[in-house]
Amino acid sequence: MLTHAFSLEGSSIKTVAQAVVAALIERLAEPPPAWCLHIYDPAAVDTGEEYSRPRLIHQEVITILKQRRRSLAKALCPTWSSQTHLAQVVLAAPTLTFMSITPPEHQQALRANMSPYVAGYVDIPDDKAPPSRAFKKLREAIEVFHLSPKRGETCVDLGACPGGWTHVMVERGLRATAIDRSPLDDRLMRNKNVTFLKGDAFTWLPKEPVSWLICDVITTPDRTLGILDTWLSKRHCSFFCVTVKFKGTPDFENLLKIRQLLRTTTRWYDGKQLTNNKNELTVVGEIAPGA
Ligand SMILES: C[S@@+](CC[C@H](N)C(=O)[O-])C[C@H]1O[C@@H](n2cnc3c(N)ncnc32)[C@H](O)[C@@H]1O
């Protein structure tokens, strides 16, 4: 989200950078607060193409700042946190640039609409080791929601095949029980920390509670609600990360039921459509003690 956005003059790398610097000097008082700079072209954010204009403008801003206001250049932080101002520059078109500077005190109110990632886009690097690209969804969820599955913990992966999510948990040192109708990738089937069980994701339950439930089964939201209800209400896990998938438009009726369930059974929960989600949401949380 851009708060109190304003437009900037200029179209070349140099003139846009000069306009950005002028706005920063005007709006960030001396001594300058910690601040962070996100520059992006919304049309190019998720194409994955090498696109240099935002990067070149960013470099030019730093160069000009070092000449004109060294203190501002020094106060620039590489990442946005709860203490930093966020300056966003949106390259909407070659001759149309918008800018916004959001102070830290507005972050709490805007937290659902602001992101520490440039344009909210989370770039999970490619990795040839996991057997499917679905691994990106779980790695992103772990990063964005600050999850911490750890060595020695246990997890159940419902609808696990070919094993991207199981791979992510096992490489973090967890022991995984993978439930699917089809076996996992051979390397995971041979992994001593993976137990594959042929079973039905909708009815299979562990004999003892596990640390994590992860579930990426392709089904309708009402059936995902059923899985969550059983696992959370009966406390079969401590933490969970589950995708809720849609066919066509979102199923708000069942989403509201899921939210109600999470409100009543968890210590905390969160959920959103991640960069690596397609027509689905990821919901995560920790079950409340005694829920
Ligand atoms: C999107 S894939 C999971 C991908 C996996 N998370 C990964 O990272 O590789 C969904 C899986 O759910 C499984 N599935 C669908 N219905 C199931 C059921 N009733 N019981 C067990 N597995 C099921 C499918 O066989 C499929 O492997």
PDB file of C-alpha atoms and ligand atoms in Angstrom:
ATOM      1  CA  MET A   1       0.000   0.000   0.000  1.00  0.00           C
ATOM      2  CA  LEU A   2       1.173   3.523  -0.790  1.00  0.00           C
ATOM      3  CA  THR A   3       0.179   5.953   1.955  1.00  0.00           C
ATOM      4  CA  HIS A   4      -0.320   9.612   0.997  1.00  0.00           C
ATOM      5  CA  ALA A   5       1.189   8.950  -2.428  1.00  0.00           C
ATOM      6  CA  PHE A   6       2.379  11.796  -4.602  1.00  0.00           C
ATOM      7  CA  SER A   7       3.645  11.873  -8.163  1.00  0.00           C
ATOM      8  CA  LEU A   8       7.205  12.674  -9.194  1.00  0.00           C
ATOM      9  CA  GLU A   9       8.491  14.583 -12.190  1.00  0.00           C
ATOM     10  CA  GLY A  10      10.988  12.962 -14.517  1.00  0.00           C
ATOM     11  CA  SER A  11      11.330  10.001 -16.831  1.00  0.00           C
ATOM     12  CA  SER A  12      15.058   9.284 -17.176  1.00  0.00           C
ATOM     13  CA  ILE A  13      16.988   7.349 -14.524  1.00  0.00           C
ATOM     14  CA  LYS A  14      18.705  10.548 -13.427  1.00  0.00           C
ATOM     15  CA  THR A  15      15.650  12.819 -13.268  1.00  0.00           C
ATOM     16  CA  VAL A  16      13.515  10.276 -11.393  1.00  0.00           C
ATOM     17  CA  ALA A  17      16.381   9.687  -8.932  1.00  0.00           C
ATOM     18  CA  GLN A  18      16.774  13.441  -8.433  1.00  0.00           C
ATOM     19  CA  ALA A  19      13.033  13.776  -7.729  1.00  0.00           C
ATOM     20  CA  VAL A  20      13.191  10.886  -5.231  1.00  0.00           C
ATOM     21  CA  VAL A  21      16.112  12.519  -3.418  1.00  0.00           C
ATOM     22  CA  ALA A  22      14.355  15.883  -3.318  1.00  0.00           C
ATOM     23  CA  ALA A  23      11.261  14.272  -1.778  1.00  0.00           C
ATOM     24  CA  LEU A  24      13.370  12.399   0.787  1.00  0.00           C
ATOM     25  CA  ILE A  25      15.228  15.546   1.837  1.00  0.00           C
ATOM     26  CA  GLU A  26      11.961  17.462   2.114  1.00  0.00           C
ATOM     27  CA  ARG A  27      10.109  14.811   4.121  1.00  0.00           C
ATOM     28  CA  LEU A  28      12.717  13.097   6.307  1.00  0.00           C
ATOM     29  CA  ALA A  29      13.861  15.521   8.980  1.00  0.00           C
ATOM     30  CA  GLU A  30      17.419  15.936  10.266  1.00  0.00           C
ATOM     31  CA  PRO A  31      18.845  13.949  11.929  1.00  0.00           C
ATOM     32  CA  PRO A  32      17.328  11.446   9.532  1.00  0.00           C
ATOM     33  CA  PRO A  33      15.403   8.472  10.885  1.00  0.00           C
ATOM     34  CA  ALA A  34      16.247   4.942   9.811  1.00  0.00           C
ATOM     35  CA  TRP A  35      14.565   4.368   6.466  1.00  0.00           C
ATOM     36  CA  CYS A  36      14.288   1.773   3.751  1.00  0.00           C
ATOM     37  CA  LEU A  37      13.805   2.193   0.013  1.00  0.00           C
ATOM     38  CA  HIS A  38      11.655   0.001  -2.244  1.00  0.00           C
ATOM     39  CA  ILE A  39      11.654   0.878  -5.955  1.00  0.00           C
ATOM     40  CA  TYR A  40       9.650  -1.271  -8.353  1.00  0.00           C
ATOM     41  CA  ASP A  41       7.704  -1.474 -11.555  1.00  0.00           C
ATOM     42  CA  PRO A  42       4.429  -3.262 -10.722  1.00  0.00           C
ATOM     43  CA  ALA A  43       4.190  -4.715 -14.223  1.00  0.00           C
ATOM     44  CA  ALA A  44       7.577  -6.390 -13.890  1.00  0.00           C
ATOM     45  CA  VAL A  45       7.485  -7.497 -10.257  1.00  0.00           C
ATOM     46  CA  ASP A  46       6.576 -11.139 -10.748  1.00  0.00           C
ATOM     47  CA  THR A  47       7.808 -11.774 -14.274  1.00  0.00           C
ATOM     48  CA  GLY A  48      11.154 -12.959 -12.933  1.00  0.00           C
ATOM     49  CA  GLU A  49      12.832 -11.154 -15.839  1.00  0.00           C
ATOM     50  CA  GLU A  50      16.051  -9.260 -15.365  1.00  0.00           C
ATOM     51  CA  TYR A  51      14.791  -5.704 -15.422  1.00  0.00           C
ATOM     52  CA  SER A  52      17.284  -3.006 -14.609  1.00  0.00           C
ATOM     53  CA  ARG A  53      15.398   0.319 -14.397  1.00  0.00           C
ATOM     54  CA  PRO A  54      14.405   0.062 -10.684  1.00  0.00           C
ATOM     55  CA  ARG A  55      17.925  -1.110  -9.776  1.00  0.00           C
ATOM     56  CA  LEU A  56      19.581   1.707 -11.744  1.00  0.00           C
ATOM     57  CA  ILE A  57      17.326   4.338 -10.184  1.00  0.00           C
ATOM     58  CA  HIS A  58      18.075   2.875  -6.749  1.00  0.00           C
ATOM     59  CA  GLN A  59      21.833   3.155  -7.403  1.00  0.00           C
ATOM     60  CA  GLU A  60      21.449   6.688  -8.692  1.00  0.00           C
ATOM     61  CA  VAL A  61      19.452   7.717  -5.599  1.00  0.00           C
ATOM     62  CA  ILE A  62      22.280   6.471  -3.371  1.00  0.00           C
ATOM     63  CA  THR A  63      24.902   8.252  -5.484  1.00  0.00           C
ATOM     64  CA  ILE A  64      23.041  11.576  -5.346  1.00  0.00           C
ATOM     65  CA  LEU A  65      22.299  11.201  -1.629  1.00  0.00           C
ATOM     66  CA  LYS A  66      25.985  10.662  -0.871  1.00  0.00           C
ATOM     67  CA  GLN A  67      26.713  13.953  -2.608  1.00  0.00           C
ATOM     68  CA  ARG A  68      23.780  15.974  -1.297  1.00  0.00           C
ATOM     69  CA  ARG A  69      22.803  14.493   2.101  1.00  0.00           C
ATOM     70  CA  ARG A  70      25.320  11.963   3.397  1.00  0.00           C
ATOM     71  CA  SER A  71      23.409  11.537   6.699  1.00  0.00           C
ATOM     72  CA  LEU A  72      20.360  10.265   4.780  1.00  0.00           C
ATOM     73  CA  ALA A  73      22.509   7.810   2.822  1.00  0.00           C
ATOM     74  CA  LYS A  74      23.934   6.530   6.126  1.00  0.00           C
ATOM     75  CA  ALA A  75      20.468   6.092   7.665  1.00  0.00           C
ATOM     76  CA  LEU A  76      19.314   3.866   4.790  1.00  0.00           C
ATOM     77  CA  CYS A  77      18.569   0.318   6.024  1.00  0.00           C
ATOM     78  CA  PRO A  78      18.639  -2.779   3.801  1.00  0.00           C
ATOM     79  CA  THR A  79      15.398  -4.154   5.271  1.00  0.00           C
ATOM     80  CA  TRP A  80      12.193  -2.639   6.548  1.00  0.00           C
ATOM     81  CA  SER A  81      11.446  -3.152  10.227  1.00  0.00           C
ATOM     82  CA  SER A  82       9.021  -1.786  12.777  1.00  0.00           C
ATOM     83  CA  GLN A  83      11.415   1.109  13.466  1.00  0.00           C
ATOM     84  CA  THR A  84      12.050   2.275   9.910  1.00  0.00           C
ATOM     85  CA  HIS A  85      10.277   4.629   7.551  1.00  0.00           C
ATOM     86  CA  LEU A  86       9.405   2.919   4.292  1.00  0.00           C
ATOM     87  CA  ALA A  87       9.921   4.972   1.118  1.00  0.00           C
ATOM     88  CA  GLN A  88       8.264   3.333  -1.873  1.00  0.00           C
ATOM     89  CA  VAL A  89       8.775   4.450  -5.458  1.00  0.00           C
ATOM     90  CA  VAL A  90       6.452   2.925  -8.036  1.00  0.00           C
ATOM     91  CA  LEU A  91       7.499   3.153 -11.672  1.00  0.00           C
ATOM     92  CA  ALA A  92       3.957   2.971 -13.020  1.00  0.00           C
ATOM     93  CA  ALA A  93       4.884   3.975 -16.581  1.00  0.00           C
ATOM     94  CA  PRO A  94       7.961   5.508 -18.269  1.00  0.00           C
ATOM     95  CA  THR A  95       6.709   9.002 -17.474  1.00  0.00           C
ATOM     96  CA  LEU A  96       4.568   8.256 -14.429  1.00  0.00           C
ATOM     97  CA  THR A  97       6.183   7.701 -11.034  1.00  0.00           C
ATOM     98  CA  PHE A  98       4.512   7.648  -7.627  1.00  0.00           C
ATOM     99  CA  MET A  99       6.173   7.873  -4.261  1.00  0.00           C
ATOM    100  CA  SER A 100       5.048   7.356  -0.700  1.00  0.00           C
ATOM    101  CA  ILE A 101       6.826   7.553   2.654  1.00  0.00           C
ATOM    102  CA  THR A 102       5.191   5.606   5.469  1.00  0.00           C
ATOM    103  CA  PRO A 103       6.414   6.350   9.014  1.00  0.00           C
ATOM    104  CA  PRO A 104       6.838   3.498  11.497  1.00  0.00           C
ATOM    105  CA  GLU A 105       3.923   4.666  13.640  1.00  0.00           C
ATOM    106  CA  HIS A 106       1.495   3.845  10.797  1.00  0.00           C
ATOM    107  CA  GLN A 107       2.769   0.326  10.302  1.00  0.00           C
ATOM    108  CA  GLN A 108       0.685  -1.370  12.978  1.00  0.00           C
ATOM    109  CA  ALA A 109      -2.592  -0.037  11.560  1.00  0.00           C
ATOM    110  CA  LEU A 110      -1.545  -0.901   7.999  1.00  0.00           C
ATOM    111  CA  ARG A 111       0.200  -4.181   8.705  1.00  0.00           C
ATOM    112  CA  ALA A 112      -2.109  -6.296   6.550  1.00  0.00           C
ATOM    113  CA  ASN A 113      -1.431  -4.045   3.559  1.00  0.00           C
ATOM    114  CA  MET A 114       2.264  -3.314   3.953  1.00  0.00           C
ATOM    115  CA  SER A 115       5.076  -5.715   3.273  1.00  0.00           C
ATOM    116  CA  PRO A 116       8.759  -5.794   4.180  1.00  0.00           C
ATOM    117  CA  TYR A 117       9.282  -7.275   0.701  1.00  0.00           C
ATOM    118  CA  VAL A 118       9.553  -5.018  -2.335  1.00  0.00           C
ATOM    119  CA  ALA A 119       6.025  -4.799  -3.831  1.00  0.00           C
ATOM    120  CA  GLY A 120       5.080  -7.628  -1.459  1.00  0.00           C
ATOM    121  CA  TYR A 121       6.857 -10.058  -3.775  1.00  0.00           C
ATOM    122  CA  VAL A 122       8.740 -12.843  -1.995  1.00  0.00           C
ATOM    123  CA  ASP A 123      11.381 -14.357  -4.219  1.00  0.00           C
ATOM    124  CA  ILE A 124      12.105 -17.890  -3.036  1.00  0.00           C
ATOM    125  CA  PRO A 125      15.167 -19.057  -4.969  1.00  0.00           C
ATOM    126  CA  ASP A 126      14.963 -22.068  -7.247  1.00  0.00           C
ATOM    127  CA  ASP A 127      16.275 -25.283  -5.769  1.00  0.00           C
ATOM    128  CA  LYS A 128      16.774 -28.527  -7.670  1.00  0.00           C
ATOM    129  CA  ALA A 129      16.834 -30.703  -4.531  1.00  0.00           C
ATOM    130  CA  PRO A 130      13.097 -30.823  -3.670  1.00  0.00           C
ATOM    131  CA  PRO A 131      11.026 -33.035  -5.978  1.00  0.00           C
ATOM    132  CA  SER A 132       8.401 -30.367  -6.749  1.00  0.00           C
ATOM    133  CA  ARG A 133       8.132 -26.607  -7.003  1.00  0.00           C
ATOM    134  CA  ALA A 134       5.528 -26.686  -4.217  1.00  0.00           C
ATOM    135  CA  PHE A 135       8.482 -26.446  -1.800  1.00  0.00           C
ATOM    136  CA  LYS A 136       8.472 -22.690  -2.492  1.00  0.00           C
ATOM    137  CA  LYS A 137       5.063 -22.296  -0.821  1.00  0.00           C
ATOM    138  CA  LEU A 138       6.244 -23.815   2.448  1.00  0.00           C
ATOM    139  CA  ARG A 139       9.608 -22.007   2.414  1.00  0.00           C
ATOM    140  CA  GLU A 140       7.755 -18.732   1.826  1.00  0.00           C
ATOM    141  CA  ALA A 141       5.242 -19.471   4.607  1.00  0.00           C
ATOM    142  CA  ILE A 142       8.108 -20.203   7.026  1.00  0.00           C
ATOM    143  CA  GLU A 143       9.773 -16.910   6.115  1.00  0.00           C
ATOM    144  CA  VAL A 144       6.734 -14.637   5.894  1.00  0.00           C
ATOM    145  CA  PHE A 145       4.900 -15.945   8.976  1.00  0.00           C
ATOM    146  CA  HIS A 146       8.138 -16.411  10.983  1.00  0.00           C
ATOM    147  CA  LEU A 147       7.496 -20.108  11.561  1.00  0.00           C
ATOM    148  CA  SER A 148      10.251 -22.116  13.206  1.00  0.00           C
ATOM    149  CA  PRO A 149       9.984 -25.861  12.594  1.00  0.00           C
ATOM    150  CA  LYS A 150      13.091 -27.267  14.268  1.00  0.00           C
ATOM    151  CA  ARG A 151      15.392 -30.259  14.520  1.00  0.00           C
ATOM    152  CA  GLY A 152      13.898 -33.015  16.639  1.00  0.00           C
ATOM    153  CA  GLU A 153      10.280 -32.010  16.018  1.00  0.00           C
ATOM    154  CA  THR A 154       7.801 -34.222  14.201  1.00  0.00           C
ATOM    155  CA  CYS A 155       5.459 -33.434  11.361  1.00  0.00           C
ATOM    156  CA  VAL A 156       2.678 -35.026   9.371  1.00  0.00           C
ATOM    157  CA  ASP A 157       2.388 -34.027   5.713  1.00  0.00           C
ATOM    158  CA  LEU A 158      -1.115 -34.755   4.397  1.00  0.00           C
ATOM    159  CA  GLY A 159      -1.244 -35.109   0.601  1.00  0.00           C
ATOM    160  CA  ALA A 160       2.549 -35.163   0.501  1.00  0.00           C
ATOM    161  CA  CYS A 161       3.449 -36.586  -2.919  1.00  0.00           C
ATOM    162  CA  PRO A 162       5.899 -36.000  -4.600  1.00  0.00           C
ATOM    163  CA  GLY A 163       7.364 -34.493  -1.437  1.00  0.00           C
ATOM    164  CA  GLY A 164       8.355 -30.832  -1.801  1.00  0.00           C
ATOM    165  CA  TRP A 165       6.926 -29.932   1.614  1.00  0.00           C
ATOM    166  CA  THR A 166       8.273 -33.093   3.263  1.00  0.00           C
ATOM    167  CA  HIS A 167      11.708 -32.218   1.834  1.00  0.00           C
ATOM    168  CA  VAL A 168      11.587 -28.733   3.413  1.00  0.00           C
ATOM    169  CA  MET A 169      10.743 -30.123   6.856  1.00  0.00           C
ATOM    170  CA  VAL A 170      13.276 -32.956   6.727  1.00  0.00           C
ATOM    171  CA  GLU A 171      16.095 -30.635   5.666  1.00  0.00           C
ATOM    172  CA  ARG A 172      15.288 -28.561   8.763  1.00  0.00           C
ATOM    173  CA  GLY A 173      15.847 -31.648  10.901  1.00  0.00           C
ATOM    174  CA  LEU A 174      12.265 -32.795  11.522  1.00  0.00           C
ATOM    175  CA  ARG A 175      11.013 -36.356  11.251  1.00  0.00           C
ATOM    176  CA  ALA A 176       8.137 -36.520   8.786  1.00  0.00           C
ATOM    177  CA  THR A 177       5.229 -38.882   8.304  1.00  0.00           C
ATOM    178  CA  ALA A 178       3.977 -38.418   4.750  1.00  0.00           C
ATOM    179  CA  ILE A 179       0.431 -39.468   3.875  1.00  0.00           C
ATOM    180  CA  ASP A 180      -0.642 -39.842   0.270  1.00  0.00           C
ATOM    181  CA  ARG A 181      -2.208 -42.293  -2.119  1.00  0.00           C
ATOM    182  CA  SER A 182       0.998 -42.319  -4.163  1.00  0.00           C
ATOM    183  CA  PRO A 183       4.589 -42.766  -2.950  1.00  0.00           C
ATOM    184  CA  LEU A 184       7.011 -39.874  -2.673  1.00  0.00           C
ATOM    185  CA  ASP A 185      10.059 -39.249  -4.775  1.00  0.00           C
ATOM    186  CA  ASP A 186      12.587 -42.123  -4.408  1.00  0.00           C
ATOM    187  CA  ARG A 187      15.154 -40.099  -2.475  1.00  0.00           C
ATOM    188  CA  LEU A 188      12.573 -39.201   0.163  1.00  0.00           C
ATOM    189  CA  MET A 189      11.274 -42.779   0.293  1.00  0.00           C
ATOM    190  CA  ARG A 190      14.840 -43.845   1.215  1.00  0.00           C
ATOM    191  CA  ASN A 191      15.315 -41.037   3.767  1.00  0.00           C
ATOM    192  CA  LYS A 192      15.463 -42.470   7.310  1.00  0.00           C
ATOM    193  CA  ASN A 193      13.628 -39.425   8.677  1.00  0.00           C
ATOM    194  CA  VAL A 194      10.632 -39.965   6.381  1.00  0.00           C
ATOM    195  CA  THR A 195       7.902 -42.510   6.942  1.00  0.00           C
ATOM    196  CA  PHE A 196       5.569 -42.833   3.991  1.00  0.00           C
ATOM    197  CA  LEU A 197       2.115 -44.235   4.690  1.00  0.00           C
ATOM    198  CA  LYS A 198      -0.412 -44.899   1.974  1.00  0.00           C
ATOM    199  CA  GLY A 199      -3.594 -43.439   3.399  1.00  0.00           C
ATOM    200  CA  ASP A 200      -6.472 -41.034   3.143  1.00  0.00           C
ATOM    201  CA  ALA A 201      -5.552 -37.458   4.076  1.00  0.00           C
ATOM    202  CA  PHE A 202      -9.110 -36.807   5.263  1.00  0.00           C
ATOM    203  CA  THR A 203      -9.272 -39.598   7.823  1.00  0.00           C
ATOM    204  CA  TRP A 204      -5.699 -40.471   8.809  1.00  0.00           C
ATOM    205  CA  LEU A 205      -4.765 -39.428  12.345  1.00  0.00           C
ATOM    206  CA  PRO A 206      -1.554 -39.878  14.361  1.00  0.00           C
ATOM    207  CA  LYS A 207      -1.453 -42.148  17.406  1.00  0.00           C
ATOM    208  CA  GLU A 208       0.325 -39.407  19.341  1.00  0.00           C
ATOM    209  CA  PRO A 209       0.250 -35.628  18.851  1.00  0.00           C
ATOM    210  CA  VAL A 210       2.908 -34.266  16.477  1.00  0.00           C
ATOM    211  CA  SER A 211       4.650 -30.902  16.441  1.00  0.00           C
ATOM    212  CA  TRP A 212       3.447 -29.882  12.967  1.00  0.00           C
ATOM    213  CA  LEU A 213       0.571 -30.576  10.615  1.00  0.00           C
ATOM    214  CA  ILE A 214       1.360 -29.506   7.060  1.00  0.00           C
ATOM    215  CA  CYS A 215      -1.255 -30.080   4.393  1.00  0.00           C
ATOM    216  CA  ASP A 216      -1.348 -29.162   0.726  1.00  0.00           C
ATOM    217  CA  VAL A 217      -4.023 -31.597  -0.408  1.00  0.00           C
ATOM    218  CA  ILE A 218      -6.068 -30.526  -3.440  1.00  0.00           C
ATOM    219  CA  THR A 219      -9.636 -30.282  -2.256  1.00  0.00           C
ATOM    220  CA  THR A 220     -12.502 -27.893  -1.571  1.00  0.00           C
ATOM    221  CA  PRO A 221     -12.396 -25.420   1.358  1.00  0.00           C
ATOM    222  CA  ASP A 222     -15.149 -27.244   3.275  1.00  0.00           C
ATOM    223  CA  ARG A 223     -13.045 -30.422   3.305  1.00  0.00           C
ATOM    224  CA  THR A 224      -9.939 -28.477   4.360  1.00  0.00           C
ATOM    225  CA  LEU A 225     -12.079 -27.011   7.151  1.00  0.00           C
ATOM    226  CA  GLY A 226     -12.942 -30.596   8.140  1.00  0.00           C
ATOM    227  CA  ILE A 227      -9.244 -31.542   8.372  1.00  0.00           C
ATOM    228  CA  LEU A 228      -8.424 -28.410  10.390  1.00  0.00           C
ATOM    229  CA  ASP A 229     -11.382 -28.936  12.700  1.00  0.00           C
ATOM    230  CA  THR A 230     -10.363 -32.496  13.537  1.00  0.00           C
ATOM    231  CA  TRP A 231      -6.656 -31.721  13.995  1.00  0.00           C
ATOM    232  CA  LEU A 232      -7.098 -28.477  15.938  1.00  0.00           C
ATOM    233  CA  SER A 233     -10.076 -29.366  18.105  1.00  0.00           C
ATOM    234  CA  LYS A 234      -8.532 -32.698  19.104  1.00  0.00           C
ATOM    235  CA  ARG A 235      -5.031 -31.190  19.424  1.00  0.00           C
ATOM    236  CA  HIS A 236      -3.275 -33.673  17.154  1.00  0.00           C
ATOM    237  CA  CYS A 237      -0.579 -31.063  16.440  1.00  0.00           C
ATOM    238  CA  SER A 238       0.939 -27.967  18.044  1.00  0.00           C
ATOM    239  CA  PHE A 239       1.509 -25.935  14.850  1.00  0.00           C
ATOM    240  CA  PHE A 240       0.018 -26.083  11.398  1.00  0.00           C
ATOM    241  CA  CYS A 241       0.535 -24.781   7.857  1.00  0.00           C
ATOM    242  CA  VAL A 242      -2.309 -25.615   5.477  1.00  0.00           C
ATOM    243  CA  THR A 243      -3.335 -24.425   2.024  1.00  0.00           C
ATOM    244  CA  VAL A 244      -6.990 -23.624   1.327  1.00  0.00           C
ATOM    245  CA  LYS A 245      -7.608 -24.035  -2.381  1.00  0.00           C
ATOM    246  CA  PHE A 246     -10.365 -22.567  -4.531  1.00  0.00           C
ATOM    247  CA  LYS A 247     -11.935 -23.470  -7.798  1.00  0.00           C
ATOM    248  CA  GLY A 248     -12.719 -20.162  -9.502  1.00  0.00           C
ATOM    249  CA  THR A 249     -13.831 -17.541  -7.002  1.00  0.00           C
ATOM    250  CA  PRO A 250     -12.937 -17.745  -3.287  1.00  0.00           C
ATOM    251  CA  ASP A 251     -15.403 -19.621  -1.096  1.00  0.00           C
ATOM    252  CA  PHE A 252     -15.971 -16.893   1.521  1.00  0.00           C
ATOM    253  CA  GLU A 253     -18.547 -18.874   3.445  1.00  0.00           C
ATOM    254  CA  ASN A 254     -16.073 -21.603   4.322  1.00  0.00           C
ATOM    255  CA  LEU A 255     -13.218 -19.123   4.736  1.00  0.00           C
ATOM    256  CA  LEU A 256     -15.232 -17.400   7.463  1.00  0.00           C
ATOM    257  CA  LYS A 257     -15.842 -20.767   9.112  1.00  0.00           C
ATOM    258  CA  ILE A 258     -12.115 -21.487   8.994  1.00  0.00           C
ATOM    259  CA  ARG A 259     -11.392 -18.099  10.569  1.00  0.00           C
ATOM    260  CA  GLN A 260     -13.926 -18.781  13.307  1.00  0.00           C
ATOM    261  CA  LEU A 261     -12.307 -22.155  14.012  1.00  0.00           C
ATOM    262  CA  LEU A 262      -8.845 -20.567  14.167  1.00  0.00           C
ATOM    263  CA  ARG A 263     -10.121 -17.809  16.472  1.00  0.00           C
ATOM    264  CA  THR A 264     -11.435 -20.329  18.963  1.00  0.00           C
ATOM    265  CA  THR A 265      -8.682 -22.957  18.889  1.00  0.00           C
ATOM    266  CA  THR A 266      -5.378 -21.147  18.379  1.00  0.00           C
ATOM    267  CA  ARG A 267      -2.969 -19.060  20.423  1.00  0.00           C
ATOM    268  CA  TRP A 268      -2.269 -17.160  17.210  1.00  0.00           C
ATOM    269  CA  TYR A 269      -3.053 -17.630  13.540  1.00  0.00           C
ATOM    270  CA  ASP A 270      -2.386 -15.877  10.274  1.00  0.00           C
ATOM    271  CA  GLY A 271      -3.150 -16.443   6.640  1.00  0.00           C
ATOM    272  CA  LYS A 272      -2.915 -14.897   3.220  1.00  0.00           C
ATOM    273  CA  GLN A 273      -2.281 -15.532  -0.433  1.00  0.00           C
ATOM    274  CA  LEU A 274       1.487 -15.830  -0.663  1.00  0.00           C
ATOM    275  CA  THR A 275       3.542 -14.915  -3.711  1.00  0.00           C
ATOM    276  CA  ASN A 276       3.955 -18.619  -4.470  1.00  0.00           C
ATOM    277  CA  ASN A 277       0.281 -19.487  -3.938  1.00  0.00           C
ATOM    278  CA  LYS A 278      -1.885 -19.836  -7.004  1.00  0.00           C
ATOM    279  CA  ASN A 279      -5.660 -19.819  -6.456  1.00  0.00           C
ATOM    280  CA  GLU A 280      -5.259 -20.615  -2.768  1.00  0.00           C
ATOM    281  CA  LEU A 281      -4.427 -19.193   0.647  1.00  0.00           C
ATOM    282  CA  THR A 282      -1.974 -20.424   3.233  1.00  0.00           C
ATOM    283  CA  VAL A 283      -3.166 -20.491   6.848  1.00  0.00           C
ATOM    284  CA  VAL A 284      -0.803 -21.064   9.758  1.00  0.00           C
ATOM    285  CA  GLY A 285      -0.966 -20.976  13.517  1.00  0.00           C
ATOM    286  CA  GLU A 286      -0.281 -22.466  16.910  1.00  0.00           C
ATOM    287  CA  ILE A 287      -2.932 -24.280  18.895  1.00  0.00           C
ATOM    288  CA  ALA A 288      -3.867 -22.626  22.158  1.00  0.00           C
ATOM    289  CA  PRO A 289      -2.959 -24.489  25.337  1.00  0.00           C
ATOM    290  CA  GLY A 290      -6.032 -26.314  26.570  1.00  0.00           C
ATOM    291  CA  ALA A 291      -8.026 -25.471  23.403  1.00  0.00           C
TER     292      ALA A 291
HETATM  293  C1  LIG B   1      -0.631 -30.438  -4.615  1.00  0.00           C
HETATM  294  S1  LIG B   1      -0.192 -32.090  -4.339  1.00  0.00           S
HETATM  295  C2  LIG B   1       0.878 -31.935  -2.955  1.00  0.00           C
HETATM  296  C3  LIG B   1       2.231 -31.448  -3.321  1.00  0.00           C
HETATM  297  C4  LIG B   1       3.169 -31.555  -2.145  1.00  0.00           C
HETATM  298  N1  LIG B   1       2.809 -30.596  -1.084  1.00  0.00           N
HETATM  299  C5  LIG B   1       4.599 -31.281  -2.534  1.00  0.00           C
HETATM  300  O1  LIG B   1       5.197 -30.350  -1.995  1.00  0.00           O
HETATM  301  O2  LIG B   1       5.148 -32.019  -3.347  1.00  0.00           O
HETATM  302  C6  LIG B   1      -1.629 -32.780  -3.613  1.00  0.00           C
HETATM  303  C7  LIG B   1      -1.475 -34.225  -3.215  1.00  0.00           C
HETATM  304  O3  LIG B   1      -2.632 -34.593  -2.492  1.00  0.00           O
HETATM  305  C8  LIG B   1      -2.843 -35.964  -2.722  1.00  0.00           C
HETATM  306  N2  LIG B   1      -4.213 -36.337  -2.345  1.00  0.00           N
HETATM  307  C9  LIG B   1      -5.369 -35.908  -2.874  1.00  0.00           C
HETATM  308  N3  LIG B   1      -6.423 -36.480  -2.230  1.00  0.00           N
HETATM  309  C10 LIG B   1      -5.876 -37.281  -1.277  1.00  0.00           C
HETATM  310  C11 LIG B   1      -6.428 -38.117  -0.279  1.00  0.00           C
HETATM  311  N4  LIG B   1      -7.751 -38.249  -0.123  1.00  0.00           N
HETATM  312  N5  LIG B   1      -5.585 -38.774   0.534  1.00  0.00           N
HETATM  313  C12 LIG B   1      -4.233 -38.656   0.395  1.00  0.00           C
HETATM  314  N6  LIG B   1      -3.653 -37.865  -0.523  1.00  0.00           N
HETATM  315  C13 LIG B   1      -4.476 -37.194  -1.353  1.00  0.00           C
HETATM  316  C14 LIG B   1      -2.562 -36.149  -4.181  1.00  0.00           C
HETATM  317  O4  LIG B   1      -2.243 -37.498  -4.448  1.00  0.00           O
HETATM  318  C15 LIG B   1      -1.392 -35.194  -4.388  1.00  0.00           C
HETATM  319  O5  LIG B   1      -0.178 -35.911  -4.302  1.00  0.00           O
END
